[in-house]
Amino acid sequence: NRMMRGTLKRLACSLCQSYAAVKQYSPFSLSAVRSNRLYVGGISPFMRSEALRKAFEPFGEVEEALVLRGFGFVNMPNNAEAEEAIKSLDGKRVFDAERVTVQLSKPHQNRGPNIVVDNLPLDASESELKEALSQFGKVLRLTPREGFAFALLDSPDSADRAVQSIAQTCRLGPFSSVRARIAKVEIDKLFVGNLTEDVSVSMLKESFERFGQVDDVSIFTNFALVTMSSPEAAME
């Protein structure tokens, strides 16, 4: 009906804005994937990444910090310092907000860093891509799209080898003039803002399931967090 179409249109616009913000401001790199990534929930949607970094620096070295409208991620390379930050901040009233959640972010088991392969032929087959990438390591997941593909290799070293080889030769198996990079964002949580009171968990879940499996939906006052099963599904 008209009301449902209007709601879905608002959701789509909000999602586009959120994805654009992640793409523009995300500083996460391969080194960040290898360190202790802390999830920080319940913070102000207006908080800046630099303020989040400064809040964690008293507990030790902070490699990177990222705020995504209501939650964020902090990477601390030292295990003991990360544990101290969690112990000191989790469940406390900080950042001029309600009680915040600070915990180790739990990536999917054996996820590894995602690789993005660009400038592929539109008719590139999944089997050819998988065979070409297998020389660098086991391919756990492959998601081809028109002109590019997401690949999930079994380890950061495998991903490094693939990216370095493609960068030097501009080739991947039978494909020439291709590019590859480590995906800088491995985030499967989506911020959906400007929600009206009539939006329900089931409505959001149904709207996002066409892009992939939805693991969780949490609705707050006027926004929601939708957790997808993979970064590829979130980006889609």
CSV table of C-alpha atoms in Angstrom, one decimal:
chain,number,residue,atom,x,y,z
A,1,ASN,CA,0.0,0.0,0.0
A,2,ARG,CA,1.0,3.7,-0.2
A,3,MET,CA,2.0,3.9,3.5
A,4,MET,CA,4.3,0.8,3.1
A,5,ARG,CA,5.9,2.2,0.0
A,6,GLY,CA,6.6,5.5,1.7
A,7,THR,CA,8.1,3.7,4.7
A,8,LEU,CA,10.4,1.6,2.5
A,9,LYS,CA,11.5,4.6,0.5
A,10,ARG,CA,12.5,6.4,3.7
A,11,LEU,CA,14.4,3.3,4.8
A,12,ALA,CA,16.2,3.1,1.5
A,13,CYS,CA,17.3,6.7,1.7
A,14,SER,CA,18.5,6.3,5.2
A,15,LEU,CA,20.5,3.2,4.3
A,16,CYS,CA,22.1,5.0,1.4
A,17,GLN,CA,23.2,7.8,3.7
A,18,SER,CA,24.6,5.4,6.2
A,19,TYR,CA,26.5,3.4,3.6
A,20,ALA,CA,27.9,6.7,2.2
A,21,ALA,CA,29.1,7.7,5.6
A,22,VAL,CA,30.8,4.4,6.2
A,23,LYS,CA,32.5,4.5,2.8
A,24,GLN,CA,33.7,8.0,3.3
A,25,TYR,CA,34.9,8.1,6.9
A,26,SER,CA,36.0,4.5,7.6
A,27,PRO,CA,39.7,4.3,8.4
A,28,PHE,CA,39.7,0.6,9.0
A,29,SER,CA,42.6,-1.3,7.3
A,30,LEU,CA,44.1,-4.8,7.3
A,31,SER,CA,46.1,-4.0,10.5
A,32,ALA,CA,42.8,-3.2,12.2
A,33,VAL,CA,41.4,-6.6,11.3
A,34,ARG,CA,44.3,-8.3,13.1
A,35,SER,CA,44.0,-6.3,16.4
A,36,ASN,CA,41.5,-6.3,19.2
A,37,ARG,CA,38.4,-4.7,17.8
A,38,LEU,CA,36.1,-3.3,20.5
A,39,TYR,CA,32.4,-2.7,19.8
A,40,VAL,CA,31.1,0.4,21.6
A,41,GLY,CA,27.3,0.6,21.7
A,42,GLY,CA,24.8,3.2,23.1
A,43,ILE,CA,26.9,6.3,22.4
A,44,SER,CA,25.5,9.5,21.0
A,45,PRO,CA,24.8,9.5,17.3
A,46,PHE,CA,26.5,12.9,17.1
A,47,MET,CA,29.8,11.7,18.6
A,48,ARG,CA,32.9,12.1,16.5
A,49,SER,CA,35.5,9.4,15.9
A,50,GLU,CA,38.2,11.6,17.4
A,51,ALA,CA,36.3,11.9,20.6
A,52,LEU,CA,35.9,8.2,20.8
A,53,ARG,CA,39.6,7.7,20.3
A,54,LYS,CA,40.4,10.1,23.1
A,55,ALA,CA,38.1,8.3,25.4
A,56,PHE,CA,40.0,5.1,25.0
A,57,GLU,CA,43.6,6.5,24.9
A,58,PRO,CA,43.9,6.6,28.7
A,59,PHE,CA,43.8,2.8,28.7
A,60,GLY,CA,46.5,2.3,26.1
A,61,GLU,CA,47.4,2.6,22.4
A,62,VAL,CA,44.5,3.1,20.0
A,63,GLU,CA,45.2,2.2,16.4
A,64,GLU,CA,41.9,3.4,14.9
A,65,ALA,CA,38.4,4.5,16.0
A,66,LEU,CA,35.2,4.8,14.0
A,67,VAL,CA,31.8,6.2,15.0
A,68,LEU,CA,28.7,5.1,13.0
A,69,ARG,CA,25.7,7.0,14.4
A,70,GLY,CA,24.9,5.4,17.7
A,71,PHE,CA,27.7,2.8,17.9
A,72,GLY,CA,31.4,2.6,17.1
A,73,PHE,CA,34.5,0.4,16.9
A,74,VAL,CA,37.9,0.9,18.5
A,75,ASN,CA,41.0,-1.1,17.7
A,76,MET,CA,43.6,-1.6,20.4
A,77,PRO,CA,46.7,-3.7,19.6
A,78,ASN,CA,47.5,-4.7,23.2
A,79,ASN,CA,45.3,-7.4,24.8
A,80,ALA,CA,45.7,-6.3,28.4
A,81,GLU,CA,45.0,-2.6,27.5
A,82,ALA,CA,41.9,-3.7,25.6
A,83,GLU,CA,40.6,-5.7,28.5
A,84,GLU,CA,41.2,-2.8,30.9
A,85,ALA,CA,39.2,-0.5,28.6
A,86,ILE,CA,36.3,-3.0,28.6
A,87,LYS,CA,36.5,-3.5,32.4
A,88,SER,CA,36.5,0.3,33.0
A,89,LEU,CA,33.9,1.5,30.5
A,90,ASP,CA,31.4,-1.3,29.9
A,91,GLY,CA,28.1,-0.6,31.6
A,92,LYS,CA,29.2,2.8,32.8
A,93,ARG,CA,27.7,6.2,32.1
A,94,VAL,CA,30.3,7.8,29.9
A,95,PHE,CA,30.4,10.1,26.9
A,96,ASP,CA,27.4,12.2,28.3
A,97,ALA,CA,25.1,9.2,27.5
A,98,GLU,CA,23.3,6.4,29.1
A,99,ARG,CA,25.2,3.3,30.1
A,100,VAL,CA,27.3,2.1,27.1
A,101,THR,CA,28.3,-1.3,26.0
A,102,VAL,CA,32.0,-2.0,25.4
A,103,GLN,CA,32.9,-5.5,24.4
A,104,LEU,CA,35.1,-7.4,22.0
A,105,SER,CA,33.6,-7.4,18.5
A,106,LYS,CA,32.9,-11.0,17.5
A,107,PRO,CA,33.6,-11.5,13.8
A,108,HIS,CA,32.3,-14.6,12.1
A,109,GLN,CA,34.6,-17.5,12.6
A,110,ASN,CA,37.4,-17.8,10.0
A,111,ARG,CA,36.1,-14.7,8.2
A,112,GLY,CA,39.5,-13.3,7.4
A,113,PRO,CA,39.7,-10.0,5.5
A,114,ASN,CA,37.5,-9.6,2.5
A,115,ILE,CA,39.1,-8.9,-0.8
A,116,VAL,CA,37.5,-6.8,-3.5
A,117,VAL,CA,38.5,-7.6,-7.1
A,118,ASP,CA,37.6,-4.8,-9.5
A,119,ASN,CA,37.5,-4.3,-13.3
A,120,LEU,CA,36.4,-7.8,-14.1
A,121,PRO,CA,34.6,-8.7,-17.3
A,122,LEU,CA,30.9,-8.6,-16.9
A,123,ASP,CA,30.7,-12.3,-18.0
A,124,ALA,CA,33.4,-13.5,-15.6
A,125,SER,CA,32.3,-16.8,-14.2
A,126,GLU,CA,32.4,-17.7,-10.5
A,127,SER,CA,34.2,-21.0,-11.2
A,128,GLU,CA,37.0,-19.2,-13.1
A,129,LEU,CA,37.4,-16.6,-10.3
A,130,LYS,CA,37.5,-19.3,-7.6
A,131,GLU,CA,40.1,-21.3,-9.4
A,132,ALA,CA,42.3,-18.2,-10.0
A,133,LEU,CA,42.1,-17.2,-6.3
A,134,SER,CA,42.7,-20.7,-5.0
A,135,GLN,CA,46.4,-20.3,-5.8
A,136,PHE,CA,46.7,-17.9,-2.9
A,137,GLY,CA,44.7,-19.9,-0.3
A,138,LYS,CA,41.4,-21.6,0.3
A,139,VAL,CA,38.4,-19.6,-0.9
A,140,LEU,CA,35.8,-19.7,1.8
A,141,ARG,CA,33.3,-17.5,0.1
A,142,LEU,CA,33.0,-15.8,-3.3
A,143,THR,CA,30.3,-13.2,-4.2
A,144,PRO,CA,30.6,-12.1,-7.9
A,145,ARG,CA,28.8,-9.0,-9.1
A,146,GLU,CA,28.8,-7.2,-12.4
A,147,GLY,CA,32.4,-6.0,-12.9
A,148,PHE,CA,33.7,-6.9,-9.5
A,149,ALA,CA,33.6,-9.6,-6.8
A,150,PHE,CA,34.0,-10.0,-3.0
A,151,ALA,CA,36.3,-12.9,-2.1
A,152,LEU,CA,36.9,-14.4,1.4
A,153,LEU,CA,40.2,-16.2,1.8
A,154,ASP,CA,41.2,-18.4,4.7
A,155,SER,CA,43.7,-16.1,6.3
A,156,PRO,CA,45.1,-12.5,6.3
A,157,ASP,CA,48.4,-13.8,4.7
A,158,SER,CA,46.4,-15.4,1.8
A,159,ALA,CA,44.6,-12.1,1.3
A,160,ASP,CA,47.9,-10.2,1.3
A,161,ARG,CA,49.5,-12.5,-1.3
A,162,ALA,CA,46.5,-12.2,-3.6
A,163,VAL,CA,46.4,-8.4,-3.4
A,164,GLN,CA,50.1,-8.0,-3.9
A,165,SER,CA,50.2,-10.4,-6.8
A,166,ILE,CA,47.4,-8.7,-8.6
A,167,ALA,CA,48.9,-5.3,-7.9
A,168,GLN,CA,52.2,-6.3,-9.5
A,169,THR,CA,50.7,-8.1,-12.6
A,170,CYS,CA,47.2,-6.6,-13.0
A,171,ARG,CA,46.2,-10.2,-13.7
A,172,LEU,CA,44.1,-12.8,-12.0
A,173,GLY,CA,44.1,-16.1,-13.9
A,174,PRO,CA,42.6,-15.5,-17.3
A,175,PHE,CA,41.5,-11.9,-16.4
A,176,SER,CA,43.8,-9.0,-17.3
A,177,SER,CA,43.7,-5.3,-16.2
A,178,VAL,CA,42.1,-6.2,-12.9
A,179,ARG,CA,42.7,-4.5,-9.5
A,180,ALA,CA,42.3,-5.9,-6.0
A,181,ARG,CA,42.3,-4.4,-2.5
A,182,ILE,CA,41.6,-5.4,1.1
A,183,ALA,CA,38.0,-4.3,1.8
A,184,LYS,CA,38.4,-1.5,4.3
A,185,VAL,CA,35.1,-2.1,6.0
A,186,GLU,CA,34.0,-5.4,7.5
A,187,ILE,CA,30.8,-4.1,9.1
A,188,ASP,CA,27.7,-6.1,9.1
A,189,LYS,CA,25.6,-3.7,11.3
A,190,LEU,CA,23.6,-1.1,9.5
A,191,PHE,CA,22.2,2.1,11.0
A,192,VAL,CA,18.7,2.9,9.8
A,193,GLY,CA,17.6,6.4,10.9
A,194,ASN,CA,14.5,8.6,10.8
A,195,LEU,CA,12.1,5.8,11.7
A,196,THR,CA,8.5,6.5,12.5
A,197,GLU,CA,6.6,4.8,15.4
A,198,ASP,CA,4.8,2.4,13.0
A,199,VAL,CA,8.0,0.7,11.9
A,200,SER,CA,8.3,-2.8,13.5
A,201,VAL,CA,11.0,-5.4,13.8
A,202,SER,CA,9.2,-7.7,11.4
A,203,MET,CA,8.8,-4.9,8.9
A,204,LEU,CA,12.5,-4.1,8.9
A,205,LYS,CA,13.5,-7.7,8.8
A,206,GLU,CA,11.3,-8.3,5.8
A,207,SER,CA,12.7,-5.2,4.0
A,208,PHE,CA,16.3,-6.3,4.4
A,209,GLU,CA,16.0,-10.0,3.9
A,210,ARG,CA,16.0,-9.6,0.1
A,211,PHE,CA,19.6,-8.6,0.4
A,212,GLY,CA,20.7,-11.5,2.5
A,213,GLN,CA,20.2,-13.2,5.9
A,214,VAL,CA,19.3,-10.9,8.8
A,215,ASP,CA,20.8,-12.0,12.1
A,216,ASP,CA,19.2,-9.4,14.3
A,217,VAL,CA,17.1,-6.2,14.4
A,218,SER,CA,17.1,-3.8,17.3
A,219,ILE,CA,14.8,-0.8,17.3
A,220,PHE,CA,15.5,2.3,19.5
A,221,THR,CA,13.6,5.6,19.8
A,222,ASN,CA,13.8,6.7,16.2
A,223,PHE,CA,16.5,4.5,14.7
A,224,ALA,CA,17.4,0.8,14.4
A,225,LEU,CA,20.4,-1.4,14.0
A,226,VAL,CA,20.1,-4.2,11.5
A,227,THR,CA,22.8,-7.0,11.6
A,228,MET,CA,23.3,-8.8,8.4
A,229,SER,CA,25.0,-12.2,8.1
A,230,SER,CA,28.0,-10.9,6.1
A,231,PRO,CA,29.6,-7.6,5.1
A,232,GLU,CA,28.7,-8.4,1.5
A,233,ALA,CA,25.0,-8.6,2.4
A,234,ALA,CA,25.3,-5.3,4.3
A,235,MET,CA,26.9,-3.5,1.4
A,236,GLU,CA,24.4,-4.9,-1.0
